[in-house]
mmCIF file with all atom_site columns, C-alpha atoms in Angstrom:
data_model
loop_
_atom_site.group_PDB
_atom_site.id
_atom_site.type_symbol
_atom_site.label_atom_id
_atom_site.label_alt_id
_atom_site.label_comp_id
_atom_site.label_asym_id
_atom_site.label_entity_id
_atom_site.label_seq_id
_atom_site.pdbx_PDB_ins_code
_atom_site.Cartn_x
_atom_site.Cartn_y
_atom_site.Cartn_z
_atom_site.occupancy
_atom_site.B_iso_or_equiv
_atom_site.pdbx_formal_charge
_atom_site.auth_seq_id
_atom_site.auth_comp_id
_atom_site.auth_asym_id
_atom_site.auth_atom_id
_atom_site.pdbx_PDB_model_num
ATOM 1  C CA . MET A 1 1  ? -0.098  -0.017  0.174  1.00 49.00 ? 1  MET A CA 1
ATOM 2  C CA . ASP A 1 2  ? 1.568   3.302   -1.355 1.00 58.00 ? 2  ASP A CA 1
ATOM 3  C CA . LYS A 1 3  ? -0.578  5.652   0.479  1.00 69.00 ? 3  LYS A CA 1
ATOM 4  C CA . VAL A 1 4  ? -1.423  5.576   3.771  1.00 72.00 ? 4  VAL A CA 1
ATOM 5  C CA . ASN A 1 5  ? -4.945  6.758   4.862  1.00 90.00 ? 5  ASN A CA 1
ATOM 6  C CA . ALA A 1 6  ? -6.274  7.833   8.225  1.00 95.00 ? 6  ALA A CA 1
ATOM 7  C CA . LEU A 1 7  ? -6.599  4.882   10.892 1.00 95.00 ? 7  LEU A CA 1
ATOM 8  C CA . GLY A 1 8  ? -10.001 4.673   12.825 1.00 97.00 ? 8  GLY A CA 1
ATOM 9  C CA . ILE A 1 9  ? -10.345 2.676   15.991 1.00 97.00 ? 9  ILE A CA 1
ATOM 10 C CA . LEU A 1 10 ? -13.345 1.663   18.006 1.00 98.00 ? 10 LEU A CA 1
ATOM 11 C CA . GLU A 1 11 ? -13.202 -0.556  21.074 1.00 96.00 ? 11 GLU A CA 1
ATOM 12 C CA . PHE A 1 12 ? -15.768 -2.053  23.014 1.00 96.00 ? 12 PHE A CA 1
ATOM 13 C CA . PHE A 1 13 ? -16.754 -3.929  26.159 1.00 94.00 ? 13 PHE A CA 1
ATOM 14 C CA . SER A 1 14 ? -18.904 -6.176  24.381 1.00 93.00 ? 14 SER A CA 1
ATOM 15 C CA . ILE A 1 15 ? -19.037 -8.177  20.827 1.00 92.00 ? 15 ILE A CA 1
ATOM 16 C CA . ALA A 1 16 ? -22.576 -6.987  19.682 1.00 93.00 ? 16 ALA A CA 1
ATOM 17 C CA . ALA A 1 17 ? -21.607 -3.584  20.358 1.00 95.00 ? 17 ALA A CA 1
ATOM 18 C CA . SER A 1 18 ? -18.856 -3.595  17.829 1.00 96.00 ? 18 SER A CA 1
ATOM 19 C CA . ILE A 1 19 ? -20.667 -5.098  15.022 1.00 96.00 ? 19 ILE A CA 1
ATOM 20 C CA . VAL A 1 20 ? -23.484 -2.585  15.538 1.00 97.00 ? 20 VAL A CA 1
ATOM 21 C CA . ALA A 1 21 ? -21.066 0.005   15.417 1.00 98.00 ? 21 ALA A CA 1
ATOM 22 C CA . ALA A 1 22 ? -19.293 -0.941  12.748 1.00 98.00 ? 22 ALA A CA 1
ATOM 23 C CA . ASP A 1 23 ? -22.679 -1.307  10.645 1.00 98.00 ? 23 ASP A CA 1
ATOM 24 C CA . ALA A 1 24 ? -23.462 2.414   11.601 1.00 98.00 ? 24 ALA A CA 1
ATOM 25 C CA . ALA A 1 25 ? -19.737 3.451   10.333 1.00 98.00 ? 25 ALA A CA 1
ATOM 26 C CA . ALA A 1 26 ? -19.833 1.653   7.081  1.00 97.00 ? 26 ALA A CA 1
ATOM 27 C CA . LYS A 1 27 ? -22.926 3.272   6.381  1.00 97.00 ? 27 LYS A CA 1
ATOM 28 C CA . ALA A 1 28 ? -22.545 6.472   7.171  1.00 96.00 ? 28 ALA A CA 1
ATOM 29 C CA . ALA A 1 29 ? -19.175 7.205   5.427  1.00 97.00 ? 29 ALA A CA 1
ATOM 30 C CA . GLN A 1 30 ? -16.744 6.325   2.516  1.00 96.00 ? 30 GLN A CA 1
ATOM 31 C CA . VAL A 1 31 ? -14.286 3.695   4.989  1.00 97.00 ? 31 VAL A CA 1
ATOM 32 C CA . LYS A 1 32 ? -13.089 0.252   4.388  1.00 95.00 ? 32 LYS A CA 1
ATOM 33 C CA . LEU A 1 33 ? -13.493 -1.809  7.542  1.00 95.00 ? 33 LEU A CA 1
ATOM 34 C CA . ILE A 1 34 ? -10.103 -3.493  8.271  1.00 93.00 ? 34 ILE A CA 1
ATOM 35 C CA . GLU A 1 35 ? -11.090 -5.712  10.704 1.00 92.00 ? 35 GLU A CA 1
ATOM 36 C CA . ILE A 1 36 ? -13.816 -6.692  13.527 1.00 93.00 ? 36 ILE A CA 1
ATOM 37 C CA . ARG A 1 37 ? -11.893 -8.169  16.335 1.00 90.00 ? 37 ARG A CA 1
ATOM 38 C CA . LEU A 1 38 ? -14.284 -10.187 18.799 1.00 88.00 ? 38 LEU A CA 1
ATOM 39 C CA . GLY A 1 39 ? -13.819 -11.306 22.058 1.00 80.00 ? 39 GLY A CA 1
ATOM 40 C CA . MET A 1 40 ? -12.024 -14.635 22.011 1.00 73.00 ? 40 MET A CA 1
ATOM 41 C CA . GLY A 1 41 ? -8.761  -13.920 23.990 1.00 72.00 ? 41 GLY A CA 1
ATOM 42 C CA . ILE A 1 42 ? -9.367  -10.405 24.792 1.00 69.00 ? 42 ILE A CA 1
ATOM 43 C CA . GLY A 1 43 ? -11.934 -11.015 27.726 1.00 77.00 ? 43 GLY A CA 1
ATOM 44 C CA . GLY A 1 44 ? -15.127 -10.468 25.727 1.00 80.00 ? 44 GLY A CA 1
ATOM 45 C CA . LYS A 1 45 ? -13.670 -7.297  24.622 1.00 92.00 ? 45 LYS A CA 1
ATOM 46 C CA . SER A 1 46 ? -13.790 -6.279  20.766 1.00 94.00 ? 46 SER A CA 1
ATOM 47 C CA . TYR A 1 47 ? -12.546 -3.750  18.423 1.00 95.00 ? 47 TYR A CA 1
ATOM 48 C CA . ILE A 1 48 ? -12.930 -2.398  14.721 1.00 97.00 ? 48 ILE A CA 1
ATOM 49 C CA . THR A 1 49 ? -10.459 -0.676  13.005 1.00 96.00 ? 49 THR A CA 1
ATOM 50 C CA . LEU A 1 50 ? -11.155 1.268   9.482  1.00 96.00 ? 50 LEU A CA 1
ATOM 51 C CA . THR A 1 51 ? -9.061  3.447   6.893  1.00 95.00 ? 51 THR A CA 1
ATOM 52 C CA . GLY A 1 52 ? -10.429 6.276   4.443  1.00 95.00 ? 52 GLY A CA 1
ATOM 53 C CA . ASP A 1 53 ? -9.573  9.781   4.248  1.00 96.00 ? 53 ASP A CA 1
ATOM 54 C CA . VAL A 1 54 ? -9.416  11.969  7.545  1.00 96.00 ? 54 VAL A CA 1
ATOM 55 C CA . GLY A 1 55 ? -13.039 13.468  7.322  1.00 97.00 ? 55 GLY A CA 1
ATOM 56 C CA . SER A 1 56 ? -14.626 10.122  6.382  1.00 97.00 ? 56 SER A CA 1
ATOM 57 C CA . VAL A 1 57 ? -12.860 8.283   8.979  1.00 98.00 ? 57 VAL A CA 1
ATOM 58 C CA . LYS A 1 58 ? -13.915 11.208  11.713 1.00 98.00 ? 58 LYS A CA 1
ATOM 59 C CA . ALA A 1 59 ? -17.326 10.681  10.527 1.00 98.00 ? 59 ALA A CA 1
ATOM 60 C CA . ALA A 1 60 ? -17.571 7.229   10.883 1.00 98.00 ? 60 ALA A CA 1
ATOM 61 C CA . VAL A 1 61 ? -15.986 6.867   14.171 1.00 98.00 ? 61 VAL A CA 1
ATOM 62 C CA . GLU A 1 62 ? -18.481 9.559   15.602 1.00 98.00 ? 62 GLU A CA 1
ATOM 63 C CA . VAL A 1 63 ? -21.383 7.555   13.954 1.00 98.00 ? 63 VAL A CA 1
ATOM 64 C CA . GLY A 1 64 ? -20.101 4.239   15.210 1.00 98.00 ? 64 GLY A CA 1
ATOM 65 C CA . ALA A 1 65 ? -19.419 5.414   18.732 1.00 98.00 ? 65 ALA A CA 1
ATOM 66 C CA . ASN A 1 66 ? -22.989 7.173   18.914 1.00 98.00 ? 66 ASN A CA 1
ATOM 67 C CA . ALA A 1 67 ? -24.648 3.949   17.671 1.00 97.00 ? 67 ALA A CA 1
ATOM 68 C CA . VAL A 1 68 ? -23.875 2.186   20.906 1.00 97.00 ? 68 VAL A CA 1
ATOM 69 C CA . ALA A 1 69 ? -23.572 5.659   23.286 1.00 93.00 ? 69 ALA A CA 1
ATOM 70 C CA . GLN A 1 70 ? -26.389 4.445   25.460 1.00 93.00 ? 70 GLN A CA 1
ATOM 71 C CA . THR A 1 71 ? -25.510 0.956   26.255 1.00 95.00 ? 71 THR A CA 1
ATOM 72 C CA . GLY A 1 72 ? -22.197 1.881   27.979 1.00 94.00 ? 72 GLY A CA 1
ATOM 73 C CA . MET A 1 73 ? -20.265 -0.495  25.896 1.00 95.00 ? 73 MET A CA 1
ATOM 74 C CA . LEU A 1 74 ? -17.893 1.965   24.180 1.00 97.00 ? 74 LEU A CA 1
ATOM 75 C CA . LEU A 1 75 ? -14.640 1.917   25.916 1.00 96.00 ? 75 LEU A CA 1
ATOM 76 C CA . ASN A 1 76 ? -12.461 3.966   23.649 1.00 97.00 ? 76 ASN A CA 1
ATOM 77 C CA . LYS A 1 77 ? -12.165 5.572   20.077 1.00 98.00 ? 77 LYS A CA 1
ATOM 78 C CA . GLU A 1 78 ? -9.103  6.934   18.523 1.00 98.00 ? 78 GLU A CA 1
ATOM 79 C CA . ILE A 1 79 ? -8.522  8.595   15.094 1.00 97.00 ? 79 ILE A CA 1
ATOM 80 C CA . ILE A 1 80 ? -5.010  8.612   13.911 1.00 95.00 ? 80 ILE A CA 1
ATOM 81 C CA . PRO A 1 81 ? -4.513  11.115  10.803 1.00 94.00 ? 81 PRO A CA 1
ATOM 82 C CA . SER A 1 82 ? -1.594  9.994   9.188  1.00 90.00 ? 82 SER A CA 1
ATOM 83 C CA . PRO A 1 83 ? -0.050  6.603   10.538 1.00 90.00 ? 83 PRO A CA 1
ATOM 84 C CA . LYS A 1 84 ? 3.280   5.458   10.103 1.00 88.00 ? 84 LYS A CA 1
ATOM 85 C CA . LYS A 1 85 ? 3.338   2.819   7.168  1.00 86.00 ? 85 LYS A CA 1
ATOM 86 C CA . GLU A 1 86 ? 4.546   0.036   8.994  1.00 87.00 ? 86 GLU A CA 1
ATOM 87 C CA . VAL A 1 87 ? 2.049   0.537   11.787 1.00 84.00 ? 87 VAL A CA 1
ATOM 88 C CA . PHE A 1 88 ? -0.922  0.397   9.266  1.00 78.00 ? 88 PHE A CA 1
ATOM 89 C CA . ASN A 1 89 ? 0.782   -2.453  7.181  1.00 80.00 ? 89 ASN A CA 1
ATOM 90 C CA . ASN A 1 90 ? 0.610   -4.843  10.525 1.00 82.00 ? 90 ASN A CA 1
ATOM 91 C CA . LEU A 1 91 ? -3.153  -4.258  10.779 1.00 76.00 ? 91 LEU A CA 1
ATOM 92 C CA . LEU A 1 92 ? -3.774  -5.591  7.080  1.00 68.00 ? 92 LEU A CA 1
#
């Protein structure tokens, strides 16, 4: 991958919350889901990673977080506007 896009990460206390958030985020903006990592070996927690241009990633992360906000299952959300290429490539 030559161009490194923005990276969005959402972390949850439950598997269901990550699936709901991933669906909402993917529908909200032009982003590509990199991974939905579900609970095995991480204490039932889950996380999603997604990529796209900075504006799309910001929008998707906010929509994904808001989709589960009332459940209390969102642990953390982060946006890295320009991750180092090696970090990004290790997620693929």
